[in-house]
Amino acid sequence: MSNIVLERVSKRFGDTLVTDNIDLVIPAGKFTVFVGPSGCGKTTLLRLIAGLEDIDQGRLLIDGADMGQTPPAARGLAMVFQSYALYPHMSVRANLGFALKVAHTPPRDIAARVEAVAKLLDLSALLDRKPAALSGGQRQRVAIGRALVREPKAFLFDEPLSNLDAALRSQMRIEIRRLQQDLGITAIYVTHDQAEAMTMADQIVVFREGRIEQVGAPLEIYRRPTNRFVAGFIGSPCMNFLSGARAAAFGATTIGFRPEHLRLDASGELRGVVRTVEHLGNEALVHVQLEDDTMITARCTEDTALHPGAPIAFTPDPASIHRFDQDNRALDVG
Amino acid sequence: MAESEHEFVGLANYLHLVTDPGFLPALGNTLALIALVLCISIGLGLALALLLERAVLGRGVLRLLVISPFFVMPPVAALIWKNLLMQPTSGFFAWIASLFGVPPIDWFASAPLIAIGLIVAWQWLPFACLILLTSLQSFDREQREAAQLDGASALAILHHLVLPHLARPMAIILMMETIFLLSVFAEIFVTTGGGRASTNLAFLVYSQVMFQYDIGVASAAGVVAVILANVIAFFLVRAVGRSLDA
């Protein structure tokens, strides 16, 4: 278990500042998720930590030691890549044991460690196969196993589930999380999928354009976003935003409320017309065009009779309204 | 030619061929030349490809220089090497040897097959280098990074990952070059003009016709060359096919 500390870390590619003065503590034994839209610098930051890119400014401390000049292998971190990056002409066994082999570990120790990891990940029957003969989920597990074999100080995951289908993805989500908790390892996980962030993380770090927007536990970020970007990015379907007179009534430039915080109310102040209804079985998502043409989304129960074109009215739960000032910062946070 | 000479002789021409004291050396020369050129062009081609993939300074010019031997016609290339580089009194190599106070090598007298091999290898180097370079560029970046994180040195990455990745293109080079190298002719014709030490099968066919006026033995040698090419091609295609399946 190791903690990782970033102090004012900056990186530029040419003229573009990819990460800008990042200060961050990744606590030992916790699952930290970097989340943000594409190109927000989250993957670059992960690669800076791994040592695959050089830090331009700032310091990277692992267990208190400055790692800025340390080559990747000596940092004691293991990384699971988006493409898995398995060695295609080696068997699963050789893939798992490669790090130990190049470290000149005695063959008997390699075999023992490989067997142990294979058992943990349910790969024992596949040890003699080549990566090409494995399914997506199996490749994913080999990639994780390859990281586990080295007994690293921390795990780095770079969008590891984006190549899997939806069912497998949610299964692997649980498996990775369980593994991390059982072994008590420090993990950093990069994703653009806010649902992955919400379900897996102990700590979420929301990025935008090379800066950290907010750091916190999933529910804390969901309930108390510190700015409009985080409010809109975390949560699906996305938070509804209203501005103008309705927001001014709350003393804010913009107000936001989540789809589940809208109550059907014939005398409600948000009146509009149903445009589309997404039936999910357990609930329905209603897309409503308000009188001023703003589109909002509401979460309703399936027993509500909803037809496109029908008039509808809501009242937002006043306790769940988020208020933002003209700089999109949240008012009265905390 | 008298009428009586045109009768069926069975395998007599083949018998003449294989008992000809020039045949076995020619066969050996053919195979030795192929082996030599393959070793040099693939070995040096790999080194150059690894260099060209990395080196940033002047890479464009370097690449052009590497490719250019491919465009030089074989007789011209052989003449340049013979008269400019390997000439034992006024050649470039002789001058280099004189700088070190070493007696110059009379290439075509003392090591004709090696000298011809060097010329042919020079011509085939671009081919090998280009194919290996494009394959190197398709090597997965994440695999290299994963190996770096696994603690593999540059040499270990080359040995365990890059070389296996290059196995297929190397097999292709091996096959293509072998097919063309079976019929090396101009380089021998222009430099040594034959002789036991540098005559290969293709040149043997030529010299049987032109110097011995023996069309029968020449034709037999031609057929043997074709059979040899087919046998080699058979094994090559099988080997390459296996590496493509893997």
Coordinates of N, CA, C and O in Angstrom, one line a residue, chain A residues 47 52 73 79 81 83 85-89 98-99 101-102 146 150, chain B residues 140-143 145-152 156 160-161 164-165:
Chain A
R47 N -0.1 8.7 -17.4 CA 1.2 8.3 -18.0 C 2.3 9.1 -17.3 O 3.4 8.5 -17.3
L52 N 5.8 7.1 -18.3 CA 5.8 7.0 -19.7 C 5.9 8.3 -20.4 O 6.2 8.4 -21.6
A73 N 10.0 1.4 -14.8 CA 10.0 0.0 -14.1 C 10.4 0.2 -12.6 O 9.9 -0.6 -11.8
M79 N 0.6 -1.2 -14.9 CA -0.4 -0.5 -15.7 C -1.2 -1.5 -16.5 O -0.6 -2.4 -17.1
F81 N -3.5 -1.5 -19.8 CA -3.7 -0.6 -20.9 C -5.1 -0.8 -21.6 O -5.7 -1.9 -21.5
S83 N -5.7 -1.2 -24.7 CA -5.7 -2.3 -25.7 C -5.2 -3.6 -25.1 O -4.9 -4.5 -25.8
A85 N -2.5 -4.6 -24.5 CA -1.0 -4.7 -24.8 C -0.4 -6.1 -24.4 O 0.7 -6.1 -23.9
L86 N -1.2 -7.1 -24.6 CA -0.6 -8.5 -24.3 C 0.5 -8.7 -25.4 O 0.4 -8.2 -26.5
Y87 N 1.5 -9.6 -25.0 CA 2.5 -9.9 -26.0 C 1.9 -11.1 -26.8 O 1.7 -12.2 -26.4
P88 N 1.7 -10.8 -28.1 CA 0.8 -11.7 -28.9 C 1.4 -13.1 -29.2 O 0.7 -14.0 -29.3
H89 N 2.8 -13.2 -29.3 CA 3.4 -14.5 -29.6 C 3.7 -15.3 -28.4 O 4.3 -16.3 -28.5
F98 N 6.4 -12.5 -17.7 CA 7.5 -11.8 -18.4 C 8.3 -10.8 -17.5 O 9.5 -10.8 -17.6
A99 N 7.5 -10.1 -16.7 CA 8.2 -9.1 -15.8 C 9.2 -9.8 -14.9 O 10.3 -9.3 -14.6
K101 N 10.6 -12.7 -15.5 CA 11.7 -13.3 -16.3 C 12.8 -12.2 -16.6 O 14.0 -12.5 -16.5
V102 N 12.4 -11.0 -17.0 CA 13.4 -10.0 -17.3 C 14.1 -9.5 -16.0 O 15.1 -8.9 -16.1
R146 N -1.1 -9.8 -15.3 CA 0.3 -9.4 -15.6 C 0.7 -8.3 -14.7 O 1.9 -8.2 -14.3
R150 N 3.6 -8.7 -10.5 CA 4.7 -7.9 -10.1 C 4.6 -7.4 -8.6 O 5.5 -6.8 -8.1
Chain B
D140 N 3.2 -2.2 -31.9 CA 2.3 -1.6 -31.0 C 3.0 -0.8 -29.9 O 3.8 -1.3 -29.1
R141 N 2.7 0.5 -29.8 CA 3.3 1.4 -28.8 C 3.0 0.9 -27.4 O 3.9 0.9 -26.5
E142 N 1.8 0.5 -27.2 CA 1.4 0.1 -25.8 C 2.1 -1.2 -25.4 O 2.4 -1.3 -24.2
Q143 N 2.4 -2.0 -26.3 CA 3.2 -3.2 -26.0 C 4.6 -2.9 -25.5 O 5.1 -3.4 -24.5
E145 N 5.4 0.0 -24.2 CA 5.3 0.6 -22.9 C 5.0 -0.4 -21.8 O 5.5 -0.3 -20.7
A146 N 4.2 -1.4 -22.1 CA 3.9 -2.4 -21.1 C 5.2 -3.1 -20.7 O 5.5 -3.4 -19.6
A147 N 6.0 -3.4 -21.7 CA 7.3 -4.1 -21.5 C 8.2 -3.2 -20.6 O 8.9 -3.6 -19.8
Q148 N 8.2 -1.9 -20.9 CA 9.0 -0.9 -20.1 C 8.6 -1.0 -18.7 O 9.4 -1.0 -17.8
L149 N 7.3 -1.0 -18.5 CA 6.8 -1.0 -17.1 C 7.1 -2.4 -16.4 O 7.3 -2.5 -15.2
D150 N 7.2 -3.4 -17.3 CA 7.5 -4.7 -16.8 C 9.0 -4.8 -16.4 O 9.5 -5.8 -16.0
G151 N 9.8 -3.7 -16.8 CA 11.2 -3.7 -16.4 C 12.1 -4.2 -17.5 O 13.3 -4.5 -17.2
A152 N 11.6 -4.4 -18.7 CA 12.4 -4.9 -19.8 C 13.4 -3.9 -20.3 O 12.9 -2.7 -20.6
A156 N 16.1 -6.4 -24.2 CA 15.1 -7.4 -23.9 C 13.9 -7.2 -24.7 O 13.2 -8.2 -25.2
H160 N 12.6 -10.1 -27.1 CA 11.4 -10.8 -26.7 C 10.2 -10.3 -27.5 O 9.2 -11.1 -27.6
L161 N 10.2 -9.1 -27.9 CA 9.0 -8.5 -28.6 C 9.2 -8.1 -30.0 O 8.4 -8.5 -30.9
P164 N 10.3 -11.2 -32.6 CA 9.1 -12.1 -32.9 C 8.1 -11.3 -33.8 O 7.5 -11.9 -34.7
H165 N 7.9 -10.0 -33.5 CA 7.0 -9.2 -34.4 C 7.5 -9.2 -35.8 O 6.7 -9.1 -36.7

